[in-house]
Every structure is written in structure tokens, then in C-alpha cells.
Amino acid sequence: MGQLNQSQLYAVLVVLGIAILSLVYTFFLRSQILSQDKGTARMQEVWGFIKAGANAYLGRQFRTIVILIGVLTLVMAASVFVVPPTAEANEMFGANATTYVAIGRAIAFLMGSLFSYSVGFIGMNVAVEGNVRVAAASRKGYNPAMQIAYKSGSVTGMLCVGLGLLGGTLIFLVFGMAAPDALLGFGFGGSLIALFMRVGGGIYTKAADVGADLVGKVEAGIPEDDPRNAAVIADLVGDNVGDCAGMAADVFESFEVTLVSAMILGIVLGAASASPNVPGSALRFVVFALLLRGIGVIASIIGNQFVRTDERRRNAMAAMNKGYYIAAAIAVLGFIAITPFFMTDPTTGQVDWRPFLATLSGIILAIVLDKLTEYFTSTHYSPVKETSSASQTGAATNILSGLSLGMESSVWAIIVIGLSILASVLIFSGYSSNATIQFASVLYGVSLTGIGMLSLTGNTISMDSFGPISDNANGIGEMAGLDKNARNVMDDLDAVGNTTKAVTKGIAIGSAVIAAVALFGSFLTDTGKVQQQLGQTPLSGIDVASPLVFIGLLVGGAVPFLFSSLTIRAVSRAASQIVNEVRRQFKIPGLMEGKVLPDYARAVSISTSAAQKELVSLGVIAVMVPVLVGFLLGVEALGGFLAGIILSGQLMAVFQSNAGGAWDNAKKYIEEGNYGGKHSEPHKAAVVGDTVGDPLKDTAGPALNPMIKVINLVAVIIAPIVVTVRVPGQSIGIGVIVAMLLCLAALVWAIWQSKREGESVAVEPSSPVPSAKKA
Amino acid sequence: MGQLNQSQLYAVLVVLGIAILSLVYTFFLRSQILSQDKGTARMQEVWGFIKAGANAYLGRQFRTIVILIGVLTLVMAASVFVVPPTAEANEMFGANATTYVAIGRAIAFLMGSLFSYSVGFIGMNVAVEGNVRVAAASRKGYNPAMQIAYKSGSVTGMLCVGLGLLGGTLIFLVFGMAAPDALLGFGFGGSLIALFMRVGGGIYTKAADVGADLVGKVEAGIPEDDPRNAAVIADLVGDNVGDCAGMAADVFESFEVTLVSAMILGIVLGAASASPNVPGSALRFVVFALLLRGIGVIASIIGNQFVRTDERRRNAMAAMNKGYYIAAAIAVLGFIAITPFFMTDPTTGQVDWRPFLATLSGIILAIVLDKLTEYFTSTHYSPVKETSSASQTGAATNILSGLSLGMESSVWAIIVIGLSILASVLIFSGYSSNATIQFASVLYGVSLTGIGMLSLTGNTISMDSFGPISDNANGIGEMAGLDKNARNVMDDLDAVGNTTKAVTKGIAIGSAVIAAVALFGSFLTDTGKVQQQLGQTPLSGIDVASPLVFIGLLVGGAVPFLFSSLTIRAVSRAASQIVNEVRRQFKIPGLMEGKVLPDYARAVSISTSAAQKELVSLGVIAVMVPVLVGFLLGVEALGGFLAGIILSGQLMAVFQSNAGGAWDNAKKYIEEGNYGGKHSEPHKAAVVGDTVGDPLKDTAGPALNPMIKVINLVAVIIAPIVVTVRVPGQSIGIGVIVAMLLCLAALVWAIWQSKREGESVAVEPSSPVPSAKKA
């Protein structure tokens, strides 16, 4: 038992091969892009600023987090002395289990964080390399420009899935049944970095964007991307660090975490139903999950080949959708094909179609969430039209309309997610008479739903990265003064990029929640196992009617509100610093006449610092709150806490993202000539809504995705420590109390730190007083 | 067992006497007010419009809901055929139990709804009678005006506590141990009406307020309360129906519901620890709760006598605070005094101080929530100052700042509530070795916390009603052209009223959540009892890790978002109708010259219709969603649903109320001369924030309080039906399926109905296009 059979071993090796293949494909794509023309000297000059800014940001980011990563790697290794290796690990590694597990946890954590960082770093670098080449190619035609933009995005996409698959497969091959331990470390590493990338990138991009707009477009009345605006490069860099690196690391994490929880739950399910006569039966659920991922990657690579258009049609959206649907069809057929070979019941020998159905429901979920996001944020449907119409009575009614539709959209999104969980419940109903196994089967179904919805991650990320790449290309075109034809091509690509970016957001949030629900299931399963080993009564559920658990639920629900509050404030604060800096530079003699170049690096540096400052505070909050709840209120309350965070995190993430998206498009709808068009009173009102929406949709909302996952992972990791230290009936040791006081102090410091900065930056009013309403 | 002993019987009769005393006091106050001077003919003319508008609204409201009340009364009576009388009722009434319980449930429901309606109706009437007399008295001096305003408010306050206490005591005297059944009906009746009053009043008041401001102050540039504005009377009426009737019915409901749950849980606790040798020991927890209430009422009456100031100090706030603190001191002393007599352990004979401590923690909770609300919404502290400062960079940064602080404030509020629940856990730790009883003891503690925080309801409501009364008096003064001295008095009283209104809001929300938590406890206790009677395994907890329960949690969390979305939209829609109507009337020849009076009744009628239209939709949602969740997902999922609603309801209510309060005061802070003062660009930005905040703080946020309670009560009421109909292991009957389809259809209709209206009302843009930014 616990061994792979021959065909399973081959299958896993094939998956490993696919992972490597996708990495090779990544580098092939990259060299294809690098071989393209970089355009004129002026284009390369502008691009040089962007490149330097982007590298400066990621370099600084790396220095901030590398120490934390080092410390946490040691902590992960040392944790083996508090939580000893599992029975499976002991069985596998014998006397050396402690050493193996310590090293395994540390390496897995390091691998997760480096992979996540690489996805962001390399993906962003290629995006930056790509954007100038898109601008150059736009002079040749629509299809060449579009192809380069999409291929640059595909580097991020394929790197993301390649590394995610590589990590999971390697850990499984080395650790086998004992993999969960290391997998958690892998997931945690990835999530933590994703949190940093998302939060940092989100604050950076919106500080630069809001600051540049307020002082440039609104106050000085110069166009967007005007080279005299000192914040314009920071704004372009922001698109890369926020929309590209942040989103990629975030989705990489969901991709990882759903696989991690499918493997953890799959091992439990397999162990319960394995037959000693059927080799490999104990691991069939894990192998199946890996195969699903492998097929998804192959499908993405094939689908990518179909993304092309021609000079007559010039339809980038249709091209990308075609690639996506072809990939989806291939994936589904692949899933069907492998099921009879790798998912048979060891007792009856019958094919078990339930895991396939759960995966399929994930694909459906992805499509429904897409449509839902589109309905609430696209100019083609009534919600955005209503918000545009509300702009006629001023900014206040525009804002109210956006708030109202954002809230409503989160209701439908959560109901769709509820239905997809219900689908798993129904698919796996009557799976086992043992309650624990029945529970694990449903949660395994949920994690397969997550795998299903992320099976086309390669395409999704490619489409998402397409957004900032086209946006930057357009910016370079404006600043380098490209001709009208080329600008038209890029304008169109930019508009398509806005749509693809918006739609990906729905998937990112939905997958984060599904991943968190699956982790929540692993939390219970995992804690129960450790408690059994310790001879305690295993936790059989999370009774939210128990007052302590209910308190945990309340605290958990509050965390997303705290996160959103702090990130929104961070953006406002940094934006006002940018405003002051650009105003200062406007006064430099010769600058406004275009004779002197502004100091772009200063604005880049302000955005970078602002983003970095928050990282530590928010990281501390994400790690400390679950630790405190776990040790002070107990492991069951920690479960309630997780439920609260998932609930309010999902609601707030969708609310903020969709409200922001709707305001953005309500403005665009007016700019298309409705209700008076550009420069009318309704347009000014809509600009206010758009500015309010910016940090909501690109900072606070998206930051909640990795936050939900990080906190869930921290909880799963510390739960064994909590049950070891807080033995029922025994009083808590002095060491724990001291440790908790330190944690509490760290938490208070983090919140205070984040809030204090808010008060230190005073706004220096110019004359006349700037106002978002003077656009 | 189950009988009152001699001293308990006397005590309960004394409480009944106190209830009657407070009603007598109410009518004494009312006649005192009615005997005052009503001022000049012009004042009475203006006031006549307000009075007619207010009566028209309540009359129309009554016609809308009276049918629903009639139907539900029959349903309550008929429910006895699905859920048979409890064992206690059978013991008490023997063969006639079914009849008694049927009549009891129906009458209790009717009593609850009529009492709740009366509190709103009579309270509002007296407030309207009071406002013109405050205006008249303001010509005589500060103290007389302030006294009349406070006394008019006290009528509502004392009526609220008098009727609440009367209902609870009567039901207990008639039904004894069988009281819970009838008490739930009583609570449900009160809550449903409170929901209607809150939602209807909230929509009415803000539609009129926003509409009148947009078209009058902003568009036409005429002062607030200018008699030429057709919406000005609707705005004044709105203060009465929203801030006075709505708030009173809401707090009445919390007052009731905490008592109801204390009695339900007290009966369980008493039954578990009663000693056959100590008569009355089974009912000691119930009697104690009634006595606490009685003492609170007496303390309020005494405290009210100290609310006076003089012409030298002119400090209404200090006067009211003095009355409040004296009442609080008397209440605490009273609680201490009764404990040794009515709260002794029947086995050991020792005095049990735990219930007293839980009550005390409620008083502390009220004070802390007060301070918290004040910190986040008063101009004296940094949050509001930050929002004011953010107005310098325009409306967008003002809005972002308010959103951020609103979110943060909800974090602290929920932590404070969590701590107060923790206090009950600690106070009652080790109470019993039986888990069910231990659970009931903690929840009994929570309901005492609720009783504690509402013990001074008499004062709280008096202070709250003081707000709209002074506001209306000021409006009458403006419209009737009173002299400068009188206007100064009323301006000051109006400002104080704004503060007292804001502070009361924190208490209203906090008490709603505490009441809901206590009800949530009753839900489990009650369901378990019925299941035991049916021979099923009683529900031992709400396992949120169970997928169906988790889905329930998700759906529950979504409901407050849906409610907020619909109510915000209803306000926007009605406000735009008002705008169109006032614009139409401005064109009537002679109106702008003041020669022709506008048709005030039309604006009143628009607000009234808008408010009524939503009542049915929102009422249907509040009743149908728990029914659907209960029958489709089961009773445990219904528990998860309740937890979700409490969590997200509390977060959203505080977020919206405090963000709104902060925007309001940020505007006031600028009007005090900061950042450029009135008519500056920052002021215009702050006006946008204030307008956004209006429906958030006065409609959407407050509507969540009664919604949380109604849904919890519906759940507690239907849970026995759910467990009777959905027997584990048996398939669901066709009747249930049909019923559920009907419920679903009703729900879909309600949401569609509420949304549809949104699209039918087109905004008719005037020329120039109106905008909130032209203040």
C-alpha cells in the first residue's frame, strides 16, 4: 500500500515531463520575443525608463522579503521539533524521518516562494521586453502586434503552470504518502510571496495611477501618458507590477493550493478505500489530480497556437476566445479519456466518474463567473448603463449606484460558488458511510472543482498579461510619438486588454475562495490526524454555535475589512505624495516647455517605498492573527475564524472589484458619447467614481485573494502546534503566554505602523486647490 | 416545580406594575406637552403640513401591512397543527393545550406587532406635537425649549419600555414554563413591524432629504427648509418617520428580543438546576431577567427628572448625559440589590453573582460602543479630520477616506462585541458539566448582556427622538421666520440632536447583534428540544465544516449585501423622482416669487409610495430566504445561515453607519471654517461624500438591525417545522417541494420587483444638468 503502480508511475513521470515541456516552451517563447525589433531610439529611451523602474521595484521588493523568507525557512525546518513527523513519514523514512521532514519542509517552502517570485519576476520582465516590441510591431500591422502581446503574456502563463506542476510533482515523487507535510510548506511559500506581490503591486500601481491622473489629467490638463508628467513612467511601471506580476503570483498560488489540497484530501480518501490486491489504489486520487493538471497544461499549449487574427478581421478578442475554447474542449476530452484508466474503484473495478464530474463543474463555474463579472462590469448590460445614467445627477448618485451594484454582484457570485460546492455534495453523496471519509470526498470534489476552473490557467494568465503589455505599448507609442495607424492598432489592443483583465479577476477571486474552502477541509482532516496521534479526541467539526468558535468567526469576518481599510488608505496616502512630487517638478524651469526631462525615478521611488512599507504590516497581520486566534481561543475557534474570513473575504473582494470595474466602464460609456460625452458634467461625475474605484478594484479587492489563502495555510500549518501545546484540561504554559504577548505586540505594532503613516503625510494644497472634478 | 414562589410572584407583579407605571408616565408626559403653546398661526400652518404628511405616511403604511399581519396571525395560530404544543404546554393546559397554544401564539404575535406599531405611531405623533411647541418655547428660552424636546422624546422612550415589559410579563404570567412558544410570536410580531418601520422610514427620509437637497440647495441655490421647495415638508416628515418611528420600533424590538431569549434560555437553565425543595428555583432566571428590566425602567424615569439646564449654561448635552449617568448608577445599584434575594443557588444557597456580572458587562458594552462611534464619527477626533483633509484633493479622495474609516470602525466594533461574548464565556465558565446546559448558561449571559446594554432604553430613545424633534422645530422656525434668538436656541438643540442620534445608532446595531446571538442560542436549544420530542437525535451543534452548513453560511452572509444594495437603489430612485417633481413645481408661475405655495403633498406622496413599494419585497426576502434555506438545506444549514447573517450584517451595518456619519461630520468640520469653509472646493467635495453617506447611514445600515432579528426569529420559529417535515432518512414530501417552489417564486418575484422599478424610473435631465457639485 502507498506505492504507485507501474502505469501510475509512468503517468506521473509524463506529468513531470509536461511540466518541463511547458518550461521549455516558455523559454522558446521568450527567445522568440527577444528576437523582435525594438523600434526607434526614442521608443527605446522611454522603454528604458519603464524597464529600470520595474527592475528597481522588484529588486527592492526582493530585499524586503528575502530576510523574512530566510527566517521562515528556518522556522519551517525547526517546526519538526514541535510537530513530529506523521506516521506516514516515519513509515517511509524510518529513523531519519525527523531530518528528512525538517529538510523537506524547509526546501518546499523555499521552492514555493522562489517559484512564486520567479513567476512574477520573469513574467514581468518578459512583459516589459514585450511591450516595446508590440509598439514596434504595431507599425507593421495588427496581427504581428497582437501576436507579440499574447506571446509575451503566454510566457507568464506557461511559466506559472509549469512551475506549479513541477513543484507539486517533485514533492509527490520524493515524499509519496508523506507529501502533505512538504506540500503545505510549498503552498505557504507561494502564498506569502503572492500576498506581497499582490499587495505591493496593487498599492504601487494605484498610487502611481491615481497620483498621475489627479495632478496631470485633472489639475494641469495635460493628456494621459504625457512625457512632462513625472509620474507617467511610474504609472506604466505600475501596470506591470500590479496587473502582471501581482496577478500572476496570485493565480500561481491558487493553482498550487488547489493541487495541494487535492493531494492532501486524495491521500486520505485513497487510504480509506485502497485494496491491498490492487496496487496503486491508495494513490489513485492524487495521481488523478496531477494528471488533470498535466492535461490542462497541454491543452493550454495547443490552444495558444490558435490565437491569431488577420489584417482584415483585426479581432484580438475573438482570437483569444478561440484559443481558450479549443483548449477547454481538449481539456475536457482529455479528462474523459484518462478517467477509465486511472479512476476505477479497486473493489468493484467499475469506472468512477465522480471526480471527472467535479472537475467539469469547475470548468462550468469558471464560465459562469466570467459571464457574471461581464454582466456587472461591461458597458453592454444594464448595471453599468444605470451607473452612467446616475452620473447625470452628479458624483454622489454615480457612487451610490456603483456601491449598490457591487454589493448585488457579490450576492450572485457567492450563490454561484455555493452551488458549485453543492454540486460536489450531490456528486459525492453516499460515497462512504464513514462521516470523515464522506466529508473528505466532498472536499476532494471541491478541490477538483478548483483544479477544473484553473485547468486553463495558461490561457487565462496569457490573456490577463496581454492587458498591461498592450497598455504599456500604447503608452510608449504616445510618448515616442508613433504614427496614427500604429496608435490605432495599439488603442484597440489596449481596449481588448481592459476586458480580458476584468474577466480574469472573477476567476482569480473565485479560485481563491474555492482553494480556501478546500484548504478549510484539509484543516479539519489534518488536525484530526494529529490529534489522533496525540491520543486526543479528534475534532469532528467546527461548531459555530459554540461561543468561542463564534467569536473566532466574528474576528475572521473582520480581517478582510481591516485589510481593505489599510490598503485603501495606503493608496490614498501614496497618491498624495506623488501629487506633491509632480507639482514640485512642474515648477522646474523648461520642464513644461518639454526642454527638460522630469525626474521619473523619483516618482518610481515614492511608489516603490509606499508599496514596500505596507508589506511588512500586512504580512504580519496575515500571519499573526491566525496564530493568536489559534492559541488563545483554540483550534476549533481557528476553524470558525477561517470560515469567517472566507465568507467576508469573498463578499468584499467581489463587491470592491465589480464596483470598481463598473465605475471604470460607466466613465468609458459616457466617453463613447452618451449623456453628453467627454468633458460634460456627467463625465466629471463619472471620473470621481472611477477614481474611487481604482484602489477598490486593483488594490483592496485583489489583495483579499492571497490574504484568504495565506491565512488558511497558516492555520493549517499551526493547527498541529496548537493541539500539541494546548492540551484540553491542562493549563497553558508560560512560554505560550509570552509568545502570545509577543504576537499581540507585533500585531498592534503592525496596525499602528500602517495607520501612523497615514497621519504623517500632510497634503500640501496647491493654488488653486486641486479637485477631481476639474477634468 | 415550574411554579413561582411567593416573593417571585410579588416581584413579577411589581414588574407588571412598573410597566403600567411607565405607560401612565407616558400619558402624563403627553398631556404635559399638549398643554403647551403652539405658537403663531404661520408656525401652525407649516406644522399642519408636517402633521398631515406624517399621518398620511403611517396611515398608508398601516394599510399596507395590516393584511400581512392578519394572514400571519392565522398562520401563527395554524402552526400548532404542524408543531404540536411543547411538553410544558401539555403539562400546563392538559387536553386544551392545542387550543391554548394556538390562541396564545396568535395573540402574542398580534400583541407584538401592535405594540411595535404603537411605539412608532404614538411616539411619532407626540414628536410631531412636540416640535411646534419646541419652536414656540424657543422664544421663551433655552431650558423650556430643551425640556419640551426631551419630554416629547421621553414619550417614545417610556412607551417603548413600558409596552416591551408589559408584553413579556403578561405572557410569562399566563403561560409560565410554556411561555417560549408565545414569546417567539411576540418577538416576531414586533420585529416584522420594526423591519417595516425601519426600512420604510429609512427610504422615505433619505429619498426626501437627498431629493430636496439635490434640487433645492444644489441646483436652485435656495437655502435648506426654504418654503418654496416642494420637497421641504417631505424632508421634515422624513425625520419623524425615519429617525423617530423607525429607530423607536427598532430598539423596541431589541428590547423585546433580548428579553424573549433571556426567558427561553432562563427556562432551560432553571429546569436543569432546580431543586424540588426550593420553590421557584426553576423560574429564578426568568424572574431575574424581568426584574432587571423593571429596575431599568424605574432608573430611566428617575434619571429623566434630572434632565434640565438653565439660561446661563445652555448645555443640553450635559443635561441629558447627567440624566443618563444618574439612571445608570441607579440601575447598577438596583441590580446589585436584587441579586441576593432572587439569584441564589438552590443547592448551595449561595448568592450567584454571575448573572449580575453579565448584565454589568452589557452596560460597559453600551458605553464602549458609544465611545467607539463617537471616535469614528465626531469632528473632535482624527478619523473625521482625515476625511475632511482628504476633501482637499477632491470628492474621490474624500469618499475613499470615508470608506476606509467605515471599514476600520466595523473591525473594532465587532471585536468589542466578541469581547463581550467572551466575558459571558468567562463569567459562566465551569457552570455545568453538561455541555448543553453550559452552552445555555453562556447564551443566557449573552442575553443578559443585551438586557444590560438596553437597560436605559428609556433614556436612549428619549435622547434619540430629541434629534428629529429639534430638527423639525428648527425647520418650522426657518419656514415661519422666527427671530434670531429663538433660531439660535433651536440651532443649538438641533446640533446636539445630531450627536445624540449618531451615538444611539451604535447602541441600536450592537444590541441587534447581541439579541441575534442570543436568539441563535435559543435556536439550537429550541430545535434540540423539538427533535427530542420527535425521537430524533437532537442537534448538538452547527458544524460549519459540513458542506451544506457552509453553503448556508455563504448564503446568510450574502443577505445583508442584497438588502443594502436594494435599499440604496430604492433611495436613489425615489430621490430622482422627487427631483423631477420639485423641478416641475418650480416652473409654476408665482412660486419662486413666494406668491403661490407649492404642492407639498405631492412630494410627501412620492416618498410614501417609494417607501411602501419596497416594504413588500424586502419583507418577502426576509421571511422567504430562511424558509428556503431551512427546508432545502436542513436545520443545521439554517444555523450556519444565521451565523453568516449575523457576521456580515454587523460588519455592513457598522461600516455603512459610521462611514455615513463621518462624511456628514467631515462636511460640518469644513463648514466650521476649516480647509476653506463653506462654498470652497473642499466643501463641495465633502457635500458629495455627505450625499453618498445619507442612504448608507440612515437607510441601508439601520435596515440591517431589524433584518438580522427578523430572520433569526423566523429561523427559530420554522426550525421545529423543518425537523418535523424533513425527517432524516426519509424523502421530502411532494407538498414540501411544491411549497418550496412557491417560496422560491415569491423570492424571485420580490428581487425582480425591487430591481425592475429601478429601471422604469428615468431621470429627466434638466438644463443645465444638475450636479451635486454645484452647492
PDB file of C-alpha atoms in Angstrom, chain B residues 4-19 165 169 172-173 283-284 286-295 298 338 341-343:
ATOM      1  CA  LEU B   4     -43.295  30.910  41.133  1.00  0.00           C
ATOM      2  CA  ASN B   5     -42.749  31.171  44.854  1.00  0.00           C
ATOM      3  CA  GLN B   6     -44.441  33.854  46.884  1.00  0.00           C
ATOM      4  CA  SER B   7     -41.766  36.544  46.678  1.00  0.00           C
ATOM      5  CA  GLN B   8     -41.188  35.852  42.982  1.00  0.00           C
ATOM      6  CA  LEU B   9     -44.883  36.254  42.274  1.00  0.00           C
ATOM      7  CA  TYR B  10     -44.904  39.571  44.096  1.00  0.00           C
ATOM      8  CA  ALA B  11     -41.770  40.631  42.251  1.00  0.00           C
ATOM      9  CA  VAL B  12     -43.287  39.831  38.875  1.00  0.00           C
ATOM     10  CA  LEU B  13     -46.434  41.710  39.847  1.00  0.00           C
ATOM     11  CA  VAL B  14     -44.247  44.652  40.833  1.00  0.00           C
ATOM     12  CA  VAL B  15     -42.618  44.483  37.392  1.00  0.00           C
ATOM     13  CA  LEU B  16     -46.072  44.442  35.832  1.00  0.00           C
ATOM     14  CA  GLY B  17     -46.857  47.483  37.964  1.00  0.00           C
ATOM     15  CA  ILE B  18     -43.694  49.214  36.724  1.00  0.00           C
ATOM     16  CA  ALA B  19     -44.726  48.514  33.134  1.00  0.00           C
ATOM     17  CA  LEU B 165     -42.144  44.994  29.642  1.00  0.00           C
ATOM     18  CA  THR B 169     -44.591  39.985  31.779  1.00  0.00           C
ATOM     19  CA  PHE B 172     -44.987  34.941  31.322  1.00  0.00           C
ATOM     20  CA  LEU B 173     -47.799  35.260  33.885  1.00  0.00           C
ATOM     21  CA  LEU B 283     -38.007  30.094  37.276  1.00  0.00           C
ATOM     22  CA  ARG B 284     -35.389  32.191  39.037  1.00  0.00           C
ATOM     23  CA  VAL B 286     -36.675  34.303  34.149  1.00  0.00           C
ATOM     24  CA  VAL B 287     -37.797  36.345  37.131  1.00  0.00           C
ATOM     25  CA  PHE B 288     -34.329  37.839  37.398  1.00  0.00           C
ATOM     26  CA  ALA B 289     -34.423  38.976  33.770  1.00  0.00           C
ATOM     27  CA  LEU B 290     -37.838  40.594  34.278  1.00  0.00           C
ATOM     28  CA  LEU B 291     -36.627  42.332  37.402  1.00  0.00           C
ATOM     29  CA  LEU B 292     -33.572  43.715  35.607  1.00  0.00           C
ATOM     30  CA  ARG B 293     -35.872  45.208  33.035  1.00  0.00           C
ATOM     31  CA  GLY B 294     -38.166  46.640  35.699  1.00  0.00           C
ATOM     32  CA  ILE B 295     -35.264  48.290  37.502  1.00  0.00           C
ATOM     33  CA  ILE B 298     -37.554  52.857  37.082  1.00  0.00           C
ATOM     34  CA  ILE B 338     -31.924  42.312  43.965  1.00  0.00           C
ATOM     35  CA  PHE B 341     -32.825  37.900  47.020  1.00  0.00           C
ATOM     36  CA  PHE B 342     -33.579  36.481  43.625  1.00  0.00           C
ATOM     37  CA  MET B 343     -30.395  34.791  42.456  1.00  0.00           C
TER      38      MET B 343
END
